Amino acid sequence: MSALLTEALGLTVVGMGMTFAALGVLVLGMYLLTMLTAEKKSAGKGQEECAAPSPIAVAPSVSTTDERYLAAVAAVAVAVSQAAPQQQRQRSQPGDQWGLYVRSQQLNARRNH
């Protein structure tokens, strides 16, 4: 092999080696940060402090069916309110004039055949 090709291959090996070494250091750093910042769980301590969850007080007049209905109504209201600005934006912006022209030409050609 020529000296130039040998030098290029050597530089490629060194460069890729440095790249993979940097990626390895990055992954190792992420694992170390995860291990250092994760909460430590002790076997006996946590179970004594975490007793059974307290029951949530529910108004006697509201049933489960009513709660589901209200949740569905709220979900629909949020979806409509998020879709409204997008629909207004589509109506306020003029259409793609070239696309409209091409589509009208296609429809005219179909009508003539």
JSON list of C-alpha atoms in Angstrom, two decimals:
[
{"chain": "A", "resi": 1, "resn": "MET", "atom": "CA", "xyz": [0.00, 0.00, 0.00]},
{"chain": "A", "resi": 2, "resn": "SER", "atom": "CA", "xyz": [1.12, 3.51, -0.56]},
{"chain": "A", "resi": 3, "resn": "ALA", "atom": "CA", "xyz": [2.28, 5.70, 2.30]},
{"chain": "A", "resi": 4, "resn": "LEU", "atom": "CA", "xyz": [-0.65, 8.07, 1.82]},
{"chain": "A", "resi": 5, "resn": "LEU", "atom": "CA", "xyz": [-3.24, 5.28, 2.12]},
{"chain": "A", "resi": 6, "resn": "THR", "atom": "CA", "xyz": [-1.48, 3.86, 5.19]},
{"chain": "A", "resi": 7, "resn": "GLU", "atom": "CA", "xyz": [-1.47, 7.26, 6.84]},
{"chain": "A", "resi": 8, "resn": "ALA", "atom": "CA", "xyz": [-5.17, 7.80, 6.02]},
{"chain": "A", "resi": 9, "resn": "LEU", "atom": "CA", "xyz": [-6.12, 4.42, 7.50]},
{"chain": "A", "resi": 10, "resn": "GLY", "atom": "CA", "xyz": [-4.07, 5.14, 10.63]},
{"chain": "A", "resi": 11, "resn": "LEU", "atom": "CA", "xyz": [-5.78, 8.51, 11.11]},
{"chain": "A", "resi": 12, "resn": "THR", "atom": "CA", "xyz": [-9.18, 6.88, 10.57]},
{"chain": "A", "resi": 13, "resn": "VAL", "atom": "CA", "xyz": [-8.46, 4.24, 13.22]},
{"chain": "A", "resi": 14, "resn": "VAL", "atom": "CA", "xyz": [-7.24, 6.88, 15.69]},
{"chain": "A", "resi": 15, "resn": "GLY", "atom": "CA", "xyz": [-10.21, 9.17, 15.01]},
{"chain": "A", "resi": 16, "resn": "MET", "atom": "CA", "xyz": [-12.82, 6.42, 15.33]},
{"chain": "A", "resi": 17, "resn": "GLY", "atom": "CA", "xyz": [-11.09, 5.13, 18.45]},
{"chain": "A", "resi": 18, "resn": "MET", "atom": "CA", "xyz": [-11.32, 8.56, 20.02]},
{"chain": "A", "resi": 19, "resn": "THR", "atom": "CA", "xyz": [-14.97, 8.85, 19.00]},
{"chain": "A", "resi": 20, "resn": "PHE", "atom": "CA", "xyz": [-15.94, 5.53, 20.56]},
{"chain": "A", "resi": 21, "resn": "ALA", "atom": "CA", "xyz": [-13.87, 6.28, 23.65]},
{"chain": "A", "resi": 22, "resn": "ALA", "atom": "CA", "xyz": [-15.71, 9.60, 24.06]},
{"chain": "A", "resi": 23, "resn": "LEU", "atom": "CA", "xyz": [-19.06, 7.84, 23.69]},
{"chain": "A", "resi": 24, "resn": "GLY", "atom": "CA", "xyz": [-17.99, 5.28, 26.29]},
{"chain": "A", "resi": 25, "resn": "VAL", "atom": "CA", "xyz": [-17.01, 8.03, 28.73]},
{"chain": "A", "resi": 26, "resn": "LEU", "atom": "CA", "xyz": [-20.36, 9.75, 28.12]},
{"chain": "A", "resi": 27, "resn": "VAL", "atom": "CA", "xyz": [-22.34, 6.56, 28.80]},
{"chain": "A", "resi": 28, "resn": "LEU", "atom": "CA", "xyz": [-20.24, 5.80, 31.88]},
{"chain": "A", "resi": 29, "resn": "GLY", "atom": "CA", "xyz": [-20.85, 9.34, 33.15]},
{"chain": "A", "resi": 30, "resn": "MET", "atom": "CA", "xyz": [-24.60, 8.93, 32.70]},
{"chain": "A", "resi": 31, "resn": "TYR", "atom": "CA", "xyz": [-24.56, 5.66, 34.65]},
{"chain": "A", "resi": 32, "resn": "LEU", "atom": "CA", "xyz": [-22.54, 7.26, 37.44]},
{"chain": "A", "resi": 33, "resn": "LEU", "atom": "CA", "xyz": [-24.88, 10.25, 37.65]},
{"chain": "A", "resi": 34, "resn": "THR", "atom": "CA", "xyz": [-27.87, 7.94, 37.79]},
{"chain": "A", "resi": 35, "resn": "MET", "atom": "CA", "xyz": [-26.33, 5.89, 40.57]},
{"chain": "A", "resi": 36, "resn": "LEU", "atom": "CA", "xyz": [-25.31, 8.96, 42.59]},
{"chain": "A", "resi": 37, "resn": "THR", "atom": "CA", "xyz": [-28.60, 10.83, 42.29]},
{"chain": "A", "resi": 38, "resn": "ALA", "atom": "CA", "xyz": [-30.99, 7.88, 42.68]},
{"chain": "A", "resi": 39, "resn": "GLU", "atom": "CA", "xyz": [-32.82, 7.67, 45.98]},
{"chain": "A", "resi": 40, "resn": "LYS", "atom": "CA", "xyz": [-31.55, 4.98, 48.28]},
{"chain": "A", "resi": 41, "resn": "LYS", "atom": "CA", "xyz": [-34.24, 2.53, 49.44]},
{"chain": "A", "resi": 42, "resn": "SER", "atom": "CA", "xyz": [-33.83, 0.93, 52.80]},
{"chain": "A", "resi": 43, "resn": "ALA", "atom": "CA", "xyz": [-35.68, -2.30, 53.54]},
{"chain": "A", "resi": 44, "resn": "GLY", "atom": "CA", "xyz": [-37.15, -1.54, 56.97]},
{"chain": "A", "resi": 45, "resn": "LYS", "atom": "CA", "xyz": [-37.44, 2.23, 57.08]},
{"chain": "A", "resi": 46, "resn": "GLY", "atom": "CA", "xyz": [-39.61, 2.92, 54.05]},
{"chain": "A", "resi": 47, "resn": "GLN", "atom": "CA", "xyz": [-42.32, 0.40, 54.81]},
{"chain": "A", "resi": 48, "resn": "GLU", "atom": "CA", "xyz": [-43.06, 1.81, 58.25]},
{"chain": "A", "resi": 49, "resn": "GLU", "atom": "CA", "xyz": [-43.42, 5.35, 56.94]},
{"chain": "A", "resi": 50, "resn": "CYS", "atom": "CA", "xyz": [-45.51, 4.34, 53.91]},
{"chain": "A", "resi": 51, "resn": "ALA", "atom": "CA", "xyz": [-48.70, 3.18, 55.50]},
{"chain": "A", "resi": 52, "resn": "ALA", "atom": "CA", "xyz": [-51.88, 2.51, 53.56]},
{"chain": "A", "resi": 53, "resn": "PRO", "atom": "CA", "xyz": [-53.00, 5.53, 51.56]},
{"chain": "A", "resi": 54, "resn": "SER", "atom": "CA", "xyz": [-55.68, 7.64, 53.13]},
{"chain": "A", "resi": 55, "resn": "PRO", "atom": "CA", "xyz": [-59.07, 7.35, 51.42]},
{"chain": "A", "resi": 56, "resn": "ILE", "atom": "CA", "xyz": [-60.18, 10.29, 49.33]},
{"chain": "A", "resi": 57, "resn": "ALA", "atom": "CA", "xyz": [-63.34, 11.95, 50.51]},
{"chain": "A", "resi": 58, "resn": "VAL", "atom": "CA", "xyz": [-65.98, 11.81, 47.78]},
{"chain": "A", "resi": 59, "resn": "ALA", "atom": "CA", "xyz": [-69.12, 13.84, 47.91]},
{"chain": "A", "resi": 60, "resn": "PRO", "atom": "CA", "xyz": [-72.08, 11.52, 48.43]},
{"chain": "A", "resi": 61, "resn": "SER", "atom": "CA", "xyz": [-74.07, 13.17, 45.63]},
{"chain": "A", "resi": 62, "resn": "VAL", "atom": "CA", "xyz": [-71.45, 12.44, 42.95]},
{"chain": "A", "resi": 63, "resn": "SER", "atom": "CA", "xyz": [-71.35, 8.90, 41.61]},
{"chain": "A", "resi": 64, "resn": "THR", "atom": "CA", "xyz": [-68.66, 7.20, 39.57]},
{"chain": "A", "resi": 65, "resn": "THR", "atom": "CA", "xyz": [-70.73, 7.54, 36.41]},
{"chain": "A", "resi": 66, "resn": "ASP", "atom": "CA", "xyz": [-71.08, 11.28, 36.96]},
{"chain": "A", "resi": 67, "resn": "GLU", "atom": "CA", "xyz": [-67.34, 11.60, 37.52]},
{"chain": "A", "resi": 68, "resn": "ARG", "atom": "CA", "xyz": [-66.62, 9.78, 34.27]},
{"chain": "A", "resi": 69, "resn": "TYR", "atom": "CA", "xyz": [-69.10, 11.97, 32.44]},
{"chain": "A", "resi": 70, "resn": "LEU", "atom": "CA", "xyz": [-67.51, 15.13, 33.83]},
{"chain": "A", "resi": 71, "resn": "ALA", "atom": "CA", "xyz": [-64.03, 13.86, 32.91]},
{"chain": "A", "resi": 72, "resn": "ALA", "atom": "CA", "xyz": [-65.20, 13.14, 29.36]},
{"chain": "A", "resi": 73, "resn": "VAL", "atom": "CA", "xyz": [-66.77, 16.60, 29.08]},
{"chain": "A", "resi": 74, "resn": "ALA", "atom": "CA", "xyz": [-63.54, 18.20, 30.31]},
{"chain": "A", "resi": 75, "resn": "ALA", "atom": "CA", "xyz": [-61.47, 16.18, 27.82]},
{"chain": "A", "resi": 76, "resn": "VAL", "atom": "CA", "xyz": [-63.70, 17.21, 24.93]},
{"chain": "A", "resi": 77, "resn": "ALA", "atom": "CA", "xyz": [-63.57, 20.86, 26.01]},
{"chain": "A", "resi": 78, "resn": "VAL", "atom": "CA", "xyz": [-59.77, 20.81, 26.11]},
{"chain": "A", "resi": 79, "resn": "ALA", "atom": "CA", "xyz": [-59.57, 19.10, 22.70]},
{"chain": "A", "resi": 80, "resn": "VAL", "atom": "CA", "xyz": [-61.93, 21.64, 21.15]},
{"chain": "A", "resi": 81, "resn": "SER", "atom": "CA", "xyz": [-60.08, 24.59, 22.66]},
{"chain": "A", "resi": 82, "resn": "GLN", "atom": "CA", "xyz": [-56.75, 23.29, 21.37]},
{"chain": "A", "resi": 83, "resn": "ALA", "atom": "CA", "xyz": [-58.14, 22.63, 17.90]},
{"chain": "A", "resi": 84, "resn": "ALA", "atom": "CA", "xyz": [-59.86, 26.01, 17.54]},
{"chain": "A", "resi": 85, "resn": "PRO", "atom": "CA", "xyz": [-56.70, 28.15, 16.98]},
{"chain": "A", "resi": 86, "resn": "GLN", "atom": "CA", "xyz": [-55.42, 25.65, 14.42]},
{"chain": "A", "resi": 87, "resn": "GLN", "atom": "CA", "xyz": [-58.69, 25.79, 12.47]},
{"chain": "A", "resi": 88, "resn": "GLN", "atom": "CA", "xyz": [-58.68, 29.59, 12.57]},
{"chain": "A", "resi": 89, "resn": "ARG", "atom": "CA", "xyz": [-55.09, 29.63, 11.32]},
{"chain": "A", "resi": 90, "resn": "GLN", "atom": "CA", "xyz": [-56.00, 27.39, 8.40]},
{"chain": "A", "resi": 91, "resn": "ARG", "atom": "CA", "xyz": [-58.94, 29.58, 7.44]},
{"chain": "A", "resi": 92, "resn": "SER", "atom": "CA", "xyz": [-57.00, 32.86, 7.73]},
{"chain": "A", "resi": 93, "resn": "GLN", "atom": "CA", "xyz": [-54.02, 31.81, 5.59]},
{"chain": "A", "resi": 94, "resn": "PRO", "atom": "CA", "xyz": [-54.52, 31.78, 1.84]},
{"chain": "A", "resi": 95, "resn": "GLY", "atom": "CA", "xyz": [-54.10, 28.40, 0.20]},
{"chain": "A", "resi": 96, "resn": "ASP", "atom": "CA", "xyz": [-51.17, 27.37, -1.91]},
{"chain": "A", "resi": 97, "resn": "GLN", "atom": "CA", "xyz": [-52.01, 29.12, -5.17]},
{"chain": "A", "resi": 98, "resn": "TRP", "atom": "CA", "xyz": [-49.93, 26.83, -7.33]},
{"chain": "A", "resi": 99, "resn": "GLY", "atom": "CA", "xyz": [-51.48, 23.75, -5.72]},
{"chain": "A", "resi": 100, "resn": "LEU", "atom": "CA", "xyz": [-54.96, 25.16, -6.33]},
{"chain": "A", "resi": 101, "resn": "TYR", "atom": "CA", "xyz": [-54.12, 25.83, -9.96]},
{"chain": "A", "resi": 102, "resn": "VAL", "atom": "CA", "xyz": [-52.72, 22.33, -10.52]},
{"chain": "A", "resi": 103, "resn": "ARG", "atom": "CA", "xyz": [-55.73, 20.74, -8.82]},
{"chain": "A", "resi": 104, "resn": "SER", "atom": "CA", "xyz": [-58.14, 22.77, -10.95]},
{"chain": "A", "resi": 105, "resn": "GLN", "atom": "CA", "xyz": [-56.26, 21.65, -14.09]},
{"chain": "A", "resi": 106, "resn": "GLN", "atom": "CA", "xyz": [-56.55, 18.01, -12.99]},
{"chain": "A", "resi": 107, "resn": "LEU", "atom": "CA", "xyz": [-60.28, 18.37, -12.38]},
{"chain": "A", "resi": 108, "resn": "ASN", "atom": "CA", "xyz": [-60.78, 20.06, -15.75]},
{"chain": "A", "resi": 109, "resn": "ALA", "atom": "CA", "xyz": [-58.88, 17.30, -17.52]},
{"chain": "A", "resi": 110, "resn": "ARG", "atom": "CA", "xyz": [-60.98, 14.66, -15.77]},
{"chain": "A", "resi": 111, "resn": "ARG", "atom": "CA", "xyz": [-64.17, 16.51, -16.69]},
{"chain": "A", "resi": 112, "resn": "ASN", "atom": "CA", "xyz": [-63.15, 16.71, -20.38]},
{"chain": "A", "resi": 113, "resn": "HIS", "atom": "CA", "xyz": [-62.44, 12.96, -20.68]}
]
